[in-house]
XYZ file of C-alpha atoms in Angstrom:
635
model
C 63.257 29.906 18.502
C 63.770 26.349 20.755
C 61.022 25.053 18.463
C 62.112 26.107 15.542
C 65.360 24.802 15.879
C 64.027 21.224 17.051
C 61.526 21.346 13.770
C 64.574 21.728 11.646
C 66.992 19.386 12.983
C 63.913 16.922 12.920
C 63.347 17.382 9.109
C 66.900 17.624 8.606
C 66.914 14.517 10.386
C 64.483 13.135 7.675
C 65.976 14.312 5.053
C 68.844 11.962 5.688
C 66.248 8.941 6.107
C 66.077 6.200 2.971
C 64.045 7.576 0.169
C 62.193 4.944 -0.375
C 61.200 4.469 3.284
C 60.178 7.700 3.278
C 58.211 7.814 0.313
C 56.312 4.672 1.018
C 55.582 6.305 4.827
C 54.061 9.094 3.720
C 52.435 7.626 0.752
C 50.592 5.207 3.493
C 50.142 7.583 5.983
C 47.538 9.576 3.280
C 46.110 6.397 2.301
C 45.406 5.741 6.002
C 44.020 9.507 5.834
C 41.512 9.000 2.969
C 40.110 5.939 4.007
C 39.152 7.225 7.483
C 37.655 10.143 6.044
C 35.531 8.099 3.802
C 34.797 5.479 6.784
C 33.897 8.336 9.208
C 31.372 10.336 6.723
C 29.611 6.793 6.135
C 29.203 6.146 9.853
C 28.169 9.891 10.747
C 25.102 8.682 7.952
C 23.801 6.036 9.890
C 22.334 8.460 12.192
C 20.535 6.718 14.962
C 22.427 3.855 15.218
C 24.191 3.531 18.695
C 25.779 6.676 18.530
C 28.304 6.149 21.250
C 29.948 3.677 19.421
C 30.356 5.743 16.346
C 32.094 7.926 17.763
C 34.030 6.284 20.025
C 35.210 4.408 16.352
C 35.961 7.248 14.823
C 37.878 8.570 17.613
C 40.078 5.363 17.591
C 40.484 6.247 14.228
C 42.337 9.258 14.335
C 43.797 8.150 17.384
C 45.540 5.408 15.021
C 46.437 7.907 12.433
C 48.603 9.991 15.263
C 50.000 7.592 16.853
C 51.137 5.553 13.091
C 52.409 9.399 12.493
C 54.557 9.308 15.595
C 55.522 5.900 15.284
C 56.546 5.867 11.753
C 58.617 9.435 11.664
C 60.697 7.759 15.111
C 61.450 4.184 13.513
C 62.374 6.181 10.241
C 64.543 8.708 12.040
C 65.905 5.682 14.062
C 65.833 3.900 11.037
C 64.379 1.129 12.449
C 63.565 -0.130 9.196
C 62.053 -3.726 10.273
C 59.405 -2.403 12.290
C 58.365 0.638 10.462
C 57.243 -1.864 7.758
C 55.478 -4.241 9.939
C 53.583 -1.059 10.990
C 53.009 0.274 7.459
C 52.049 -3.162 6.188
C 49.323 -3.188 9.146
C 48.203 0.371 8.301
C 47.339 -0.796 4.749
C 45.743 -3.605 5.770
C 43.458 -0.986 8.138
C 42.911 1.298 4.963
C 41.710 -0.888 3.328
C 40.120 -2.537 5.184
C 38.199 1.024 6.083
C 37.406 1.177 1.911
C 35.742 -1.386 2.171
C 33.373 -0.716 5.139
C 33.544 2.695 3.696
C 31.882 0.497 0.322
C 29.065 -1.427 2.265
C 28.144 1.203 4.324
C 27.255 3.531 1.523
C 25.914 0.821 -0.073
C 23.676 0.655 2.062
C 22.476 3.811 2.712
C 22.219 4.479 -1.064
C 19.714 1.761 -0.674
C 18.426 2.861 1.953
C 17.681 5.919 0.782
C 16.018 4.988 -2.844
C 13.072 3.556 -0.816
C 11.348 7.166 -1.433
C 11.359 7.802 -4.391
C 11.813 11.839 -5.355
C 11.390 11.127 -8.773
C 9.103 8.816 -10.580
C 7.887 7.949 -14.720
C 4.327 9.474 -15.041
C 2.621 7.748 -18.125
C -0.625 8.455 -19.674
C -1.840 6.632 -22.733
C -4.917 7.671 -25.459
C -7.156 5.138 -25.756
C -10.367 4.138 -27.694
C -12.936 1.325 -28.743
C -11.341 0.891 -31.936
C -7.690 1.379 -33.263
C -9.985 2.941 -36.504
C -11.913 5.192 -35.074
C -11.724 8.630 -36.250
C -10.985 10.710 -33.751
C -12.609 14.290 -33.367
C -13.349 14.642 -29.122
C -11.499 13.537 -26.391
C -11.795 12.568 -22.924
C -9.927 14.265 -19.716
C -10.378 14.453 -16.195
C -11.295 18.222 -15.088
C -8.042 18.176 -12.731
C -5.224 20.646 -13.608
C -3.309 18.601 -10.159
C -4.163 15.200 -12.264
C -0.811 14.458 -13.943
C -1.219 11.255 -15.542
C -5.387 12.327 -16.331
C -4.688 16.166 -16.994
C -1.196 17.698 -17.031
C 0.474 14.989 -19.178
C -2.563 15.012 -22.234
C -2.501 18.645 -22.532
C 1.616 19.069 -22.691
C 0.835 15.765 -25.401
C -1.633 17.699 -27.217
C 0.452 20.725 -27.223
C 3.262 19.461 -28.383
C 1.793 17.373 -31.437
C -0.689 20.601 -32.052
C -3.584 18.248 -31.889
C -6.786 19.867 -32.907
C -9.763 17.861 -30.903
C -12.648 19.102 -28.839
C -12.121 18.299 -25.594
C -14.548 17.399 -23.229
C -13.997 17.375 -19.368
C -15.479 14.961 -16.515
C -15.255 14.923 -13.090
C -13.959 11.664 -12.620
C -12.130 8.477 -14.161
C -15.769 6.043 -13.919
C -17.605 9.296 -16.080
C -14.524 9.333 -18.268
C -14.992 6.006 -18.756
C -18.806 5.781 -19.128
C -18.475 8.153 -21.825
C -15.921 6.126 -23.871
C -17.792 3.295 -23.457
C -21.086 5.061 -23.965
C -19.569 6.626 -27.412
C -19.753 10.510 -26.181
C -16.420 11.063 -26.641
C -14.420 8.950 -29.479
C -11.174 8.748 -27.296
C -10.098 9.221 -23.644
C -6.711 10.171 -21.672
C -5.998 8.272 -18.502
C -2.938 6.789 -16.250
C -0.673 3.536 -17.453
C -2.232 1.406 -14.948
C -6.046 1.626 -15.889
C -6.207 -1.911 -16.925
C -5.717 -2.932 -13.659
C -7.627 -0.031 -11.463
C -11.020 -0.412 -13.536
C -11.174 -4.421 -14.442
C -13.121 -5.233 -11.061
C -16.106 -3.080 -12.142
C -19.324 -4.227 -13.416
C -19.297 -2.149 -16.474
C -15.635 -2.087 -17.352
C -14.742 -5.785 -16.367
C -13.407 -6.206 -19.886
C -11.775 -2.824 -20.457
C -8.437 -5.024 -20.867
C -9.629 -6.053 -24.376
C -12.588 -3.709 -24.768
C -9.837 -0.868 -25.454
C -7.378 -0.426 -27.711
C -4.124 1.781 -27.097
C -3.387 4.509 -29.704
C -0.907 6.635 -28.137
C 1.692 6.708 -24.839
C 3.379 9.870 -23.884
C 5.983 9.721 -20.359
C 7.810 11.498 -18.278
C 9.763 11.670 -15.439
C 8.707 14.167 -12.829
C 9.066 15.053 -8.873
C 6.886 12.304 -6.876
C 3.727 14.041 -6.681
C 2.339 11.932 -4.154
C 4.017 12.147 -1.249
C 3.107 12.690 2.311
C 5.045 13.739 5.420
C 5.693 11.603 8.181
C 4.840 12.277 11.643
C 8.812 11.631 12.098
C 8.000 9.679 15.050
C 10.544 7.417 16.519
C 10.503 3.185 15.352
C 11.968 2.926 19.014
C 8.139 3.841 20.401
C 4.440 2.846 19.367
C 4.453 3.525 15.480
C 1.776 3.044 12.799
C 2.761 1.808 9.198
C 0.047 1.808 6.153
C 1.017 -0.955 3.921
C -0.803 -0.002 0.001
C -0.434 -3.180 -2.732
C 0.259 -1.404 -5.833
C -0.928 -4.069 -8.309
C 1.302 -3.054 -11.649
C 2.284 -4.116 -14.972
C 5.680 -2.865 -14.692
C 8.807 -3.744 -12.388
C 9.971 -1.638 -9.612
C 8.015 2.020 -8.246
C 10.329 4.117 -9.444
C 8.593 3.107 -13.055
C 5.270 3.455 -11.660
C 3.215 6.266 -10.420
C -0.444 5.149 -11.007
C -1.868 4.312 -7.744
C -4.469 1.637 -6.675
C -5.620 0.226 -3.427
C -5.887 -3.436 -4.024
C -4.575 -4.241 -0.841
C -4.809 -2.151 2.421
C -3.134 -3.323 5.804
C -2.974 -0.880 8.781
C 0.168 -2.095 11.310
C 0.477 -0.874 14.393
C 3.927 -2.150 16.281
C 5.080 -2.099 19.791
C 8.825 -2.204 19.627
C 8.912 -2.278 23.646
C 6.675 -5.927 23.563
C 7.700 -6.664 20.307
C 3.943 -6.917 19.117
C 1.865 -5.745 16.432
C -1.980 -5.754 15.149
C -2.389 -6.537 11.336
C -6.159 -4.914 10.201
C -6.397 -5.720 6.479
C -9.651 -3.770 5.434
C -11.013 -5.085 2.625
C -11.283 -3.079 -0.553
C -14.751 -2.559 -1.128
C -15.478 -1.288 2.000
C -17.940 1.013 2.134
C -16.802 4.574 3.846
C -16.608 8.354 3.380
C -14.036 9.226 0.815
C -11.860 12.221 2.932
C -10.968 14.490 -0.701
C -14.254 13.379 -2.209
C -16.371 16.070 0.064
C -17.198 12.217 2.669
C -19.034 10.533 -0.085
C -19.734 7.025 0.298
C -17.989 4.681 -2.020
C -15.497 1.880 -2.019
C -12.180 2.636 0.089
C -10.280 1.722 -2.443
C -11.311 4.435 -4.865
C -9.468 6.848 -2.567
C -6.051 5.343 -4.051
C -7.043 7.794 -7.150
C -7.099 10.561 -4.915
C -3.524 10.272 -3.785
C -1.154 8.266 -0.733
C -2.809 11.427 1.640
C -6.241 11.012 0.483
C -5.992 7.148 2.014
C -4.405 8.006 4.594
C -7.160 10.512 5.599
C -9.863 8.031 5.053
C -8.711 5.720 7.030
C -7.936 8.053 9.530
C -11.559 8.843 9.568
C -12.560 5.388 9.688
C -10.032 4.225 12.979
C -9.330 7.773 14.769
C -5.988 6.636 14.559
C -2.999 8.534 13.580
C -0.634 7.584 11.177
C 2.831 7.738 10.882
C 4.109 6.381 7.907
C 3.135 4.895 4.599
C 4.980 2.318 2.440
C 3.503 1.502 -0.990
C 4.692 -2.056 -2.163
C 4.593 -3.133 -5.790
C 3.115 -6.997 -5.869
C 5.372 -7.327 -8.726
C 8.108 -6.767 -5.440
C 6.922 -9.554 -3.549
C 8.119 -11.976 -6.097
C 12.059 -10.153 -5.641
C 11.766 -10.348 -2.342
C 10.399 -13.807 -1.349
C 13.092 -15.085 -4.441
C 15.846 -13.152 -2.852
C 14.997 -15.283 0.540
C 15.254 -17.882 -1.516
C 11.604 -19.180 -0.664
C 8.951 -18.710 2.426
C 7.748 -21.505 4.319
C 3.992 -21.744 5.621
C 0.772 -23.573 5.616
C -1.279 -23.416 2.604
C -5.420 -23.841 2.933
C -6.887 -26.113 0.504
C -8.894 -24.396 -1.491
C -13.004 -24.769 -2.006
C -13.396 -24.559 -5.784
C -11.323 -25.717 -8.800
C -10.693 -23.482 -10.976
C -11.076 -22.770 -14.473
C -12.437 -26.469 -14.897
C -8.862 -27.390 -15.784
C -7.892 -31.040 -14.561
C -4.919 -29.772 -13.641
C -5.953 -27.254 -11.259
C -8.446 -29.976 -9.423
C -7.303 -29.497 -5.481
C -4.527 -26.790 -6.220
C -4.722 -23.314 -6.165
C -4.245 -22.106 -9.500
C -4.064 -18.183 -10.231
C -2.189 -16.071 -12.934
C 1.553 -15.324 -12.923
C 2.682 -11.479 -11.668
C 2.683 -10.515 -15.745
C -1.476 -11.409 -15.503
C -0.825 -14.425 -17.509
C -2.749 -17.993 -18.150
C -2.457 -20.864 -19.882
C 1.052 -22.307 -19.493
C 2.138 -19.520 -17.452
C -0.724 -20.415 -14.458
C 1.189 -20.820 -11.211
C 0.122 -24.062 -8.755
C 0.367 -24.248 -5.037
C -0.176 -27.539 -3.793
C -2.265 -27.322 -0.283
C -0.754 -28.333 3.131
C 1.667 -28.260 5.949
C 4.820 -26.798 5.802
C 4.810 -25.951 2.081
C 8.071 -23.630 0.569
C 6.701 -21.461 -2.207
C 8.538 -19.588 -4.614
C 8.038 -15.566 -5.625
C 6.029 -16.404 -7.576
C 3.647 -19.049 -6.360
C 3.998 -16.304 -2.917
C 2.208 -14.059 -4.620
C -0.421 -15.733 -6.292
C -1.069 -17.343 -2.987
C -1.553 -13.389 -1.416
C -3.694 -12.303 -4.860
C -6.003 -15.679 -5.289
C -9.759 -15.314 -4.052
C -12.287 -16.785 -6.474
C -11.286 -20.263 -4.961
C -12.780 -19.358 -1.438
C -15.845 -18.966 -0.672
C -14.944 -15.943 1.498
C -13.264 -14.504 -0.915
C -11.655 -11.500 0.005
C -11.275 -12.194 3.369
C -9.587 -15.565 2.200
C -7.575 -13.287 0.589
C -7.062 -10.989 3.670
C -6.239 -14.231 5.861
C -3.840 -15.201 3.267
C -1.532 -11.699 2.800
C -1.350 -11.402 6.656
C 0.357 -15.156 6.251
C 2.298 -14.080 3.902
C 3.689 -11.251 5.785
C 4.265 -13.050 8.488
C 6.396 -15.791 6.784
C 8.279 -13.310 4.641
C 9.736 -11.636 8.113
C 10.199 -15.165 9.900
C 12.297 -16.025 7.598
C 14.293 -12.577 7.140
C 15.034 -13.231 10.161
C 17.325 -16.391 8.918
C 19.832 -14.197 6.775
C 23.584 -15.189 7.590
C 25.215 -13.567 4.279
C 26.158 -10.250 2.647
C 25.124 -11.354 -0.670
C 21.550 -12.601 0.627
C 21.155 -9.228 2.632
C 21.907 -7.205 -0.360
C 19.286 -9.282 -2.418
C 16.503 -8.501 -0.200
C 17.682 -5.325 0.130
C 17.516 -4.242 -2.994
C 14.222 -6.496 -3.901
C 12.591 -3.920 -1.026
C 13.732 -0.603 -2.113
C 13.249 -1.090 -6.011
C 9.568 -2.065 -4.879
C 8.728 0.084 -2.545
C 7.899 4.037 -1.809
C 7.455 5.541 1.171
C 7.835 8.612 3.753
C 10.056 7.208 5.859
C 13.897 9.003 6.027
C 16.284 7.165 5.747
C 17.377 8.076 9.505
C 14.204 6.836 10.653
C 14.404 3.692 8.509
C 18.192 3.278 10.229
C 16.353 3.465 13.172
C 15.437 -0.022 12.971
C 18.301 -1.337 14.235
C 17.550 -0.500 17.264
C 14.396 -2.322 17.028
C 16.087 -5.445 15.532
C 18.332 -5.052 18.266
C 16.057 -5.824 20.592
C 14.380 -8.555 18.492
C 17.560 -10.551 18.234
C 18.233 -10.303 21.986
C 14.308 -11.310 22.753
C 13.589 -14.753 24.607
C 11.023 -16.252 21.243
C 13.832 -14.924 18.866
C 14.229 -18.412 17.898
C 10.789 -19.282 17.415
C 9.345 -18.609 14.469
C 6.635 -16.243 15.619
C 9.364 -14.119 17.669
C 6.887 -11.136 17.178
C 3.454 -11.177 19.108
C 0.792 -10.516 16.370
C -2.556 -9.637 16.799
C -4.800 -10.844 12.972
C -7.611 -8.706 12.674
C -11.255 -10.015 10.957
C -13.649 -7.323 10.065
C -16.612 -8.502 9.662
C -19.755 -7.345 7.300
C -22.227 -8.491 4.604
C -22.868 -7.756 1.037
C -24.466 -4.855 -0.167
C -25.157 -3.899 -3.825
C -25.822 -0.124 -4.337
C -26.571 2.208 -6.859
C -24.227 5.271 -7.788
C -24.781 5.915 -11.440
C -24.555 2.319 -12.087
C -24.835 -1.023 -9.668
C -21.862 -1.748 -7.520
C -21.013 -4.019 -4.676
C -19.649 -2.975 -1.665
C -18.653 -4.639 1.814
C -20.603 -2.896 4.584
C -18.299 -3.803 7.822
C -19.952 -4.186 11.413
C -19.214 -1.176 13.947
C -18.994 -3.747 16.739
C -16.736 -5.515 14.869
C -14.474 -2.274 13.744
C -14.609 -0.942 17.168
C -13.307 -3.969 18.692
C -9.983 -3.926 16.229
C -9.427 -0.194 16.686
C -9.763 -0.755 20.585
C -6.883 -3.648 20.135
C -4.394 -1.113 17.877
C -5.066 1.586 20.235
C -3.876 -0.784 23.338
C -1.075 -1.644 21.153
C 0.158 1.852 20.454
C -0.522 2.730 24.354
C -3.079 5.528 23.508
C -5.579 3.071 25.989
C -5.213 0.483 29.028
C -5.724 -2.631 27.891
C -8.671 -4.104 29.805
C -8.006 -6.872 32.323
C -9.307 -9.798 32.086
C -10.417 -11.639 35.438
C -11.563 -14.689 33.617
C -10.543 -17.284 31.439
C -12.104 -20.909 30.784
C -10.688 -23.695 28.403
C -11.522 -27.270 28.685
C -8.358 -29.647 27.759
C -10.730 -31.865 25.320
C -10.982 -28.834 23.165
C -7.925 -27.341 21.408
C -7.147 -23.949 22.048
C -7.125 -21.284 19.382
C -5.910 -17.547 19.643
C -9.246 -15.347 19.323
C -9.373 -13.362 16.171
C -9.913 -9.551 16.938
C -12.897 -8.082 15.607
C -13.953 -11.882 14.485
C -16.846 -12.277 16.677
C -19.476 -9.902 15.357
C -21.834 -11.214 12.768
C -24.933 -9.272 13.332
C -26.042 -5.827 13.823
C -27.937 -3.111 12.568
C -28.107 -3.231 8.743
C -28.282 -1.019 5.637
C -30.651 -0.411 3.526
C -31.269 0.563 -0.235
C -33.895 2.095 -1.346
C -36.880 -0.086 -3.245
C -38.597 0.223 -6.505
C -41.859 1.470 -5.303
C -43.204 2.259 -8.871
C -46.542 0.297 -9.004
C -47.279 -0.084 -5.316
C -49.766 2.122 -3.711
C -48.852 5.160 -1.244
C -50.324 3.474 1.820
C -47.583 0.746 1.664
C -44.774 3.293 1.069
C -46.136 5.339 3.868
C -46.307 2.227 5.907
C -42.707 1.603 5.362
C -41.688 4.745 5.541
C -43.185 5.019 9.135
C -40.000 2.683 10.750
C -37.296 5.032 8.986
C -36.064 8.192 9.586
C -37.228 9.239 5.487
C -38.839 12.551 4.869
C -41.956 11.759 2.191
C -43.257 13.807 0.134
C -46.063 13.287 -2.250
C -47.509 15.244 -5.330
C -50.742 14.068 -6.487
C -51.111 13.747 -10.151
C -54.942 13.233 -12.036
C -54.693 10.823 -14.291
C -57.976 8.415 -16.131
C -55.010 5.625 -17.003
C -53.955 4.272 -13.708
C -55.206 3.133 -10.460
C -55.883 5.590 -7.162
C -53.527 6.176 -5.142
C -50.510 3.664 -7.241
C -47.309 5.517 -6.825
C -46.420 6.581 -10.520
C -42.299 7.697 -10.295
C -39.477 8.283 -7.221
C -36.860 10.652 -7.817
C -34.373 8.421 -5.417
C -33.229 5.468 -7.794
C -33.872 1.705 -6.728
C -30.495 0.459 -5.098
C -29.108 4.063 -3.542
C -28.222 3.783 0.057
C -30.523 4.571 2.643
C -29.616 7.516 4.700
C -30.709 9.523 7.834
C -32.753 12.828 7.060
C -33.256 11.198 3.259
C -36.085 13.018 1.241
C -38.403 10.924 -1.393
C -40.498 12.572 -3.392
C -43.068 10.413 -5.286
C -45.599 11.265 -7.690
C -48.767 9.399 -7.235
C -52.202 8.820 -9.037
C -55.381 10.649 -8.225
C -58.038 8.776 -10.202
C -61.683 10.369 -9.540
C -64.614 7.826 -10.328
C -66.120 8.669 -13.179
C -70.395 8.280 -12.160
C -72.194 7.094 -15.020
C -75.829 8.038 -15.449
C -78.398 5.834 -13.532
C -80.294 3.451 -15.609
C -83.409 1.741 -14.187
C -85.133 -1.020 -15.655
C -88.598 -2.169 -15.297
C -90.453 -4.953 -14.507
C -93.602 -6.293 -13.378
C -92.060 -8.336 -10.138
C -88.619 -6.034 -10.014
C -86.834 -3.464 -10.659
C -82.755 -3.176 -10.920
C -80.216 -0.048 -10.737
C -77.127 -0.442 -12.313
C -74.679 2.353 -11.281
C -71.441 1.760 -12.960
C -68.486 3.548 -11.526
């Protein structure tokens, strides 16, 4: 009853305060309310990041809010007018104040969270020799999970109650060999064969070889996704880094897939170091979804993010955690939105395209794929700032080395590393926002965005490190794998990089050490002379020779004692069927049934057919004479 009493006398009380006091009190103590409601569900979604302190700043908060509640209903009842509006003007000031972190801070996070996409534009396009052919059988990939090569053509054909024949293949190269070959007069296949199939022998020109005669998109659920290991950026992490070389802007517009450049990172966010392996694209390895047949590693981008992933798993024995697929086109945003990279730029070995202009420069094609006046320069040497543009090129030029891709290799990691030495650099919200935005439009990958928040504790650490200043403030470990050239035949010629074991195992021994799966091995000895500069060792670098492989020969027209000669070193099962023949030599091998060029393997069977050729004895003839006589015995 006590209570009750003091409630009433407290809003009679009130009641007697100034209206407008009162009013504006209560119309800022709500304010105050909503904004620290929005403020505290923006900091609860930064999960991960020091965790303490967000609640200890939410507590202070509310803490605010009851003690401006207390303070304001006493100065009003008191009518201490003078005071109660130096307090309310403050408390304004807070809420808005707390809008406005309330703003960034979902800003962010929105951001944040757009780097996977959930949703992305499938596109698959008809295409043919001629934009006048007449068009009675089509082309599709026998793959009812294929969206861009399967699911999208039949809804298309459905829809438009298109009457061809269709004809199935088993993959995008048959497809192909069939349009090209005339077997079909049109094919189906994803937005971004231009670029996927312009490297290969017989579909270099497929650019203007083809002509586009229908487009059909849509936007469906990301179909080629993969789960993290949702392990922890604060310990021993692997990141797969995928190029996605595209004609369009941003991933979200882009599901077709290719694996033009492949970078396996591990990072130690306890040394602050990392190893950078860059395999090069036409390495030759078991394909994981393709039943482990050989071919180039990059042909397991058609497969899918988890086919990759599984190869190269395969390949290194080494688990990984997350994935982020970054359009090229993004590179150009990004290193823009920095406002430039600065690094050292290799002068190149050959000019190219015989243009006087490009004689000592690197010249390559802009991010649209474009010459002429369009061709980007780089000027060589020391301390050069490019542009997005010129960035890129830099990361995608290779016919001006005589490495080539591993030129190119050497180059990306550069890139990398100059991209984060100078992210490092960022002072203002409107630069931060840039790049942030530049990354997540470009990029797709499996990490949450509470494990992408997770970062800052890693950047935490970074900031308060020793080299912080320098600008290699992270320790990393470049990677050479090392190989020759091998040309092989799989229904037609193609070249493939066939890498060194000592030279892989020595890389995957480094990442492994790195992740703390192994000890690192000590090293009791170290020489240098001081007339000889020193240089960091490249891992894996080292390893030139080794064991080599072999394709098979065209034995057609030698005879079976070489072949069983050279079989005699190799672990090749032979088998031979005799045929009789009058029209060719004994014992000349006459056909193979394994084709000149395919790999040599262990256990291999060839089967040769080979010529048995029985003299035919022609009757004796015997002339006489009185001092001789001759036999002539012709075989």
């Amino acid at each position: 009853m006590k209570k009750n009493r003091k409630f009433k006398n407290l809003f009679k009380k009130l009641h007697k305060t100034k209206l407008g006091f009162r009013i504006t009190f209560y119309i800022t103590f709500i304010l105050y309310l909503i904004s620290i409601c929005l403020l505290s569900y923006s900091i609860l979604l930064l999960a991960g990041i020091e965790t303490f302190i967000r609640v200890i700043i939410i507590l202070i908060l509310f803490t605010y809010l009851f003690i401006y509640l207390i303070f304001g209903l006493t100065t009003l009842i008191t009518k201490k007018h003078t005071k109660l509006i130096i307090v309310t003007i403050l408390t304004l000031i807070f809420a808005v104040g707390n809008v406005f972190a309330y703003y960034y801070i979902n800003k962010t996070y929105q951001i944040v969270d757009n780097t996977s996409k959930e949703k992305v534009i499938y596109t698959t396009k008809l295409i043919a020799l001629s934009k006048d052919v007449n068009i009675k059988t089509i082309g599709l990939i026998k793959n009812e999970n294929d969206t861009e090569g399967y699911i999208l053509p039949q809804e298309y054909i459905a829809t438009n109650n298109l009457k061809y024949k269709i004809v199935y293949y088993e993959d995008y190269y048959k497809l192909l060999e069939a349009l090209y070959d005339k077997k079909v007069d049109a094919i189906f296949i994803g937005s971004n064969y231009k670029i996927k199939y312009r490297e290969t022998e017989k579909f270099a020109n497929i650019a203007t070889d083809t002509v586009e005669l229908a487009e059909f998109s849509k936007k469906l659920d990301n179909q080629d996704t993969v789960e993290s290991t949702n392990k922890s950026v604060t310990e021993p992490f692997t990141v797969l880094l995928l190029g996605v070389d595209s004609e369009y802007d941003g991933l979200s517009n882009n599901a077709a897939f290719n694996g033009d450049s492949i970078m396996l990172v591990t990072f130690n966010p306890k040394t602050l170091s990392a190893t950078m392996f860059s395999i090069p694209r036409d390495t030759y390895v078991p394909i994981a979804c393709n039943n482990n047949k050989g071919h180039k590693i990059n042909s397991a981008a058609a497969y899918g993010t988890k086919c990759m992933i599984d190869t190269i798993h395969n390949l290194t024995d080494i688990n990984i955690d997350y994935y982020v697929k970054i359009n090229f086109k993004g590179v150009v945003a990004l290193v823009n939105a920095l406002d430039g990279i600065t690094m050292d730029i290799d002068k190149p070995d050959f000019s190219k395209n015989l243009r006087v202009d490009c004689k000592g420069k690197i010249c390559e094609q802009n991010s649209n794929r474009q010459f002429g006046n369009n061709l980007v320069f780089i000027e060589p040497g020391k301390n050069k700032t490019l542009n997005g543009e010129q960035a890129l090129a830099y990361a995608r030029n290779r016919h001006q080395w005589a490495l080539s891709d591993f030129k190119r290799i050497e180059h990306q990691q550069a890139v990398v590393t100059a991209i984060a030495n100078k992210a490092k650099t960022i002072r203002d919200v409107n630069t931060f926002y840039k790049v942030l935005n530049a990354v997540s439009n470009n990029i797709d990958t499996n990490m949450a965005p509470k494990e992408i928040l997770n970062f800052y504790n890693v950047f935490k650490t970074i900031i308060t490190s020793e080299n912080f200043s320098a600008n290699d403030f992270i320790n990393i470990q470049k990677t050479y794998l090392t190989g020759y050239d091998l040309t092989i035949f799989q229904g037609y010629n193609m070249y493939t990089f066939q890498y060194n074991k000592e030279s892989l195992d020595e890389i995957v021994k480094a990442m492994k050490e790195n992740l703390e799966i192994t000890k690192p091995t000590l090293i009791k000895t170290f020489n240098f002379s001081v007339n000889e500069e020193y240089k960091v060792p490249v891992i894996g670098k080292i390893y030139t020779t080794g064991q080599r492989n072999e394709t098979m020969p065209n034995f057609v027209g030698s005879t079976i004692g070489y072949l069983e000669s050279w079989v005699s070193g190799r672990e090749i099962t032979l088998t031979k069927e005799y045929q009789e023949s009058t029209t060719c030599m004994n014992n000349q091998i006459l056909s193979q049934n394994v084709h000149k060029g395919t790999l040599i393997t262990k256990g291999m069977t060839l089967n040769v057919k080979v010529c048995k050729n029985n003299p035919i004895v022609k009757p004796t003839t015997t002339t006489t004479s009185s001092t001789s006589s001759t036999v002539e015995e012709t075989p």
